[in-house]
Coordinates of C-alpha atoms in Angstrom, one line a residue:
Chain A
X1 CA 45.1 132.2 87.0
X2 CA 42.1 132.5 89.0
X3 CA 41.1 129.9 91.7
X4 CA 37.9 128.5 92.4
X5 CA 37.2 126.1 95.1
X6 CA 34.2 123.6 95.5
X7 CA 33.3 121.9 98.8
X8 CA 32.8 119.1 99.2
X9 CA 34.8 117.1 96.7
X10 CA 32.8 113.8 97.3
X11 CA 29.6 113.1 99.1
X12 CA 27.7 110.1 99.7
X13 CA 24.1 110.4 101.1
X14 CA 21.0 108.3 101.4
X15 CA 18.0 109.0 99.0
X16 CA 15.7 111.6 100.3
X17 CA 18.5 113.7 101.8
X18 CA 19.5 117.2 100.7
X19 CA 22.9 117.9 99.8
X20 CA 24.6 121.6 99.8
X21 CA 27.7 122.3 97.4
X22 CA 29.5 125.4 97.9
X23 CA 31.4 127.1 95.1
X24 CA 34.0 130.0 96.0
X25 CA 36.2 132.3 93.9
X26 CA 39.0 132.6 96.0
X27 CA 41.0 135.5 94.6
X28 CA 38.5 137.6 92.7
X29 CA 35.0 138.7 92.7
X30 CA 32.4 136.9 90.7
X31 CA 29.0 138.3 89.9
X32 CA 28.2 135.4 87.8
X33 CA 28.9 131.7 88.4
X34 CA 27.7 128.6 86.7
X35 CA 26.7 125.2 87.7
X36 CA 27.3 122.3 85.4
X37 CA 26.6 118.5 85.5
X38 CA 28.7 116.1 84.0
X39 CA 27.9 112.5 83.4
X40 CA 30.8 109.9 82.7
X41 CA 32.5 110.2 79.4
X42 CA 30.2 113.2 78.5
X43 CA 30.4 117.0 78.2
X44 CA 29.4 119.4 80.8
X45 CA 25.8 120.2 80.8
X46 CA 24.8 123.8 82.1
X47 CA 22.2 123.6 84.7
X48 CA 21.9 127.2 85.7
X49 CA 23.7 130.6 85.8
X50 CA 23.9 132.1 89.1
X51 CA 23.8 135.8 89.5
X52 CA 24.9 137.6 92.8
X53 CA 21.9 139.1 94.5
X54 CA 19.3 137.9 92.1
X55 CA 17.5 134.5 91.1
X56 CA 19.3 132.2 89.3
X57 CA 18.5 131.4 85.6
X58 CA 17.7 127.7 85.0
X59 CA 18.3 125.9 81.9
X60 CA 15.4 124.0 80.3
X61 CA 14.6 120.9 81.8
X62 CA 16.6 121.6 85.2
X63 CA 14.1 121.6 88.1
X64 CA 14.6 124.9 90.1
X65 CA 12.9 123.5 93.2
X66 CA 15.1 120.4 93.3
X67 CA 18.3 122.3 92.6
X68 CA 18.3 125.3 94.8
X69 CA 20.9 127.9 93.9
X70 CA 21.9 130.7 96.0
X71 CA 24.5 133.4 95.1
X72 CA 24.8 135.4 98.4
X73 CA 28.1 136.9 98.0
X74 CA 30.3 137.9 95.3
X75 CA 32.6 135.1 96.2
X76 CA 30.1 132.2 96.9
X77 CA 27.5 130.5 95.2
X78 CA 25.8 127.1 96.6
X79 CA 23.9 124.6 94.9
X80 CA 21.5 122.3 97.2
X81 CA 20.1 119.2 95.8
X82 CA 16.8 118.6 97.6
X83 CA 15.4 115.3 98.2
X84 CA 18.3 113.5 96.5
X85 CA 17.6 110.3 94.5
X86 CA 20.1 107.9 93.0
X87 CA 19.5 109.4 89.4
X88 CA 21.0 112.6 90.9
X89 CA 24.4 110.8 91.4
X90 CA 26.8 112.7 89.2
X91 CA 29.8 115.0 89.1
X92 CA 28.9 118.4 89.8
X93 CA 31.0 121.4 88.7
X94 CA 31.0 125.1 89.2
X95 CA 32.5 127.9 87.4
X96 CA 33.1 131.7 88.1
X97 CA 33.3 134.4 85.3
X98 CA 36.3 136.7 85.4
X99 CA 36.4 139.0 82.5
X100 CA 35.9 136.8 79.5
X101 CA 36.8 133.6 81.0
X102 CA 35.1 131.1 82.9
X103 CA 37.4 129.3 86.0
X104 CA 36.2 126.1 87.1
X105 CA 36.3 124.6 90.4
X106 CA 37.6 121.0 91.0
X107 CA 34.1 119.4 91.1
X108 CA 31.9 117.4 93.4
X109 CA 31.1 113.8 92.9
X110 CA 27.8 113.0 94.5
X111 CA 26.5 109.5 95.1
X112 CA 23.0 109.0 96.4
X113 CA 22.4 105.7 97.7
Chain B
X1 CA 21.9 128.2 67.5
X2 CA 25.4 127.7 68.6
X3 CA 27.0 124.5 68.3
X4 CA 30.4 123.1 68.8
X5 CA 32.0 119.9 67.2
X6 CA 35.0 117.9 68.0
X7 CA 35.2 115.1 65.7
X8 CA 38.0 113.2 67.5
X9 CA 36.7 111.0 70.4
X10 CA 40.2 109.8 71.0
X11 CA 43.5 110.6 70.0
X12 CA 47.1 109.2 70.3
X13 CA 50.2 110.8 70.3
X14 CA 54.0 110.0 71.0
X15 CA 55.6 111.6 73.8
X16 CA 57.5 114.7 72.5
X17 CA 55.6 115.0 69.3
X18 CA 53.3 117.7 68.7
X19 CA 49.5 117.0 68.3
X20 CA 46.4 119.0 66.9
X21 CA 42.8 118.6 68.4
X22 CA 40.1 119.7 66.1
X23 CA 37.2 122.0 67.0
X24 CA 34.8 123.7 64.8
X25 CA 31.8 125.9 65.7
X26 CA 28.8 127.4 64.3
X27 CA 27.6 130.8 65.2
X28 CA 25.9 133.8 63.7
X29 CA 27.1 136.1 66.3
X30 CA 29.8 138.5 64.9
X31 CA 31.8 138.6 68.0
X32 CA 32.5 135.6 70.3
X33 CA 35.2 134.0 72.3
X34 CA 36.8 130.3 71.8
X35 CA 38.2 128.4 74.7
X36 CA 40.1 125.2 75.3
X37 CA 40.0 123.4 78.6
X38 CA 41.8 120.3 79.8
X39 CA 39.9 117.9 82.1
X40 CA 42.3 115.2 83.7
X41 CA 41.0 112.3 85.2
X42 CA 40.8 114.1 88.7
X43 CA 37.7 116.1 87.0
X44 CA 38.9 119.6 87.4
X45 CA 38.6 121.8 84.3
X46 CA 41.7 123.6 83.7
X47 CA 41.6 126.6 81.4
X48 CA 44.4 126.5 78.6
X49 CA 43.9 129.1 76.1
X50 CA 41.6 131.8 74.7
X51 CA 41.0 133.3 71.4
X52 CA 38.7 136.3 70.8
X53 CA 37.1 136.3 67.3
X54 CA 38.6 139.7 66.3
X55 CA 42.1 138.9 67.4
X56 CA 44.3 139.0 64.4
X57 CA 46.9 136.7 65.6
X58 CA 46.6 133.0 66.9
X59 CA 46.8 132.8 70.6
X60 CA 49.7 131.1 72.3
X61 CA 50.2 130.0 75.7
X62 CA 53.4 128.0 76.3
X63 CA 53.2 124.6 74.5
X64 CA 49.5 125.3 73.6
X65 CA 48.6 127.2 70.5
X66 CA 45.3 128.1 69.1
X67 CA 45.2 127.7 65.2
X68 CA 42.0 129.9 64.6
X69 CA 40.8 130.0 61.0
X70 CA 37.7 132.3 61.1
X71 CA 36.6 131.7 57.5
X72 CA 36.3 128.1 58.3
X73 CA 35.1 128.4 61.7
X74 CA 37.7 126.2 63.2
X75 CA 39.6 126.7 66.3
X76 CA 42.2 123.7 66.8
X77 CA 44.5 123.1 69.6
X78 CA 48.0 122.5 68.8
X79 CA 50.1 121.0 71.6
X80 CA 53.7 121.0 71.0
X81 CA 56.3 118.5 72.7
X82 CA 53.6 116.4 74.2
X83 CA 54.3 115.1 77.7
X84 CA 52.8 112.2 79.6
X85 CA 50.8 114.7 81.9
X86 CA 49.0 115.9 78.9
X87 CA 46.8 112.8 78.8
X88 CA 43.4 114.1 79.6
X89 CA 40.1 115.1 78.1
X90 CA 40.2 118.5 76.2
X91 CA 37.3 120.3 75.6
X92 CA 36.5 123.1 73.2
X93 CA 34.2 125.8 74.2
X94 CA 32.8 129.0 72.7
X95 CA 30.8 131.9 74.0
X96 CA 28.8 134.7 71.9
X97 CA 28.0 136.7 74.9
X98 CA 30.8 136.4 77.5
X99 CA 28.4 134.5 79.9
X100 CA 26.9 131.3 78.4
X101 CA 29.5 128.9 77.4
X102 CA 28.9 126.1 74.8
X103 CA 30.9 122.9 75.0
X104 CA 32.0 120.4 72.5
X105 CA 31.9 116.7 73.2
X106 CA 35.6 116.4 74.1
X107 CA 38.5 114.6 72.9
X108 CA 40.4 112.0 74.8
X109 CA 44.0 112.5 74.5
X110 CA 46.6 109.6 75.4
X111 CA 50.1 110.5 75.2
X112 CA 52.2 107.3 74.6
X113 CA 55.9 106.9 76.2

């Protein structure tokens, strides 16, 4: 199957700092990637749809200035959590679209102190 | 509005037995895709199986099969010959457009030795 990687897998940062998470499709090109957030024991919550070469589409309630998304190439999308606060602590997971299926990265656990 | 319902928050199955995880969906779109993903404790979302709404036959992938009943709008996942490694969260998902996915709340499966 298609492989999607995420980096870092875990990150701990201080409140007020910014954190960048990378999502890469390793063996295919993806014009569309997705960023999700998952709270413990809950389902995935779509944050935004990232389109290569254009602005991301954010879901209602997601602050685009706080969660900056850049999809600079067909294999890389980045999510930057700006001025992170403890309430941003969560599991962030990306996916890349290949034909009809979304393939997910392994996720990034963010802990903001 | 699209909606995915998984009514079983937790399920137990004896090793080597078969188990069915329920999923119902609600959509007014004439064509859509149905998916099942497995999420072990590591967090990664693993694609298991796909069923297109116009597919005449139920999808099968190894020990996984999808019991698709279009009139009832159900897409149950059947896992045969359960293994200890099958213990995980299982999410049902649907996409009417091929882009945006809608996820259920998940079912936690525990395989008992």
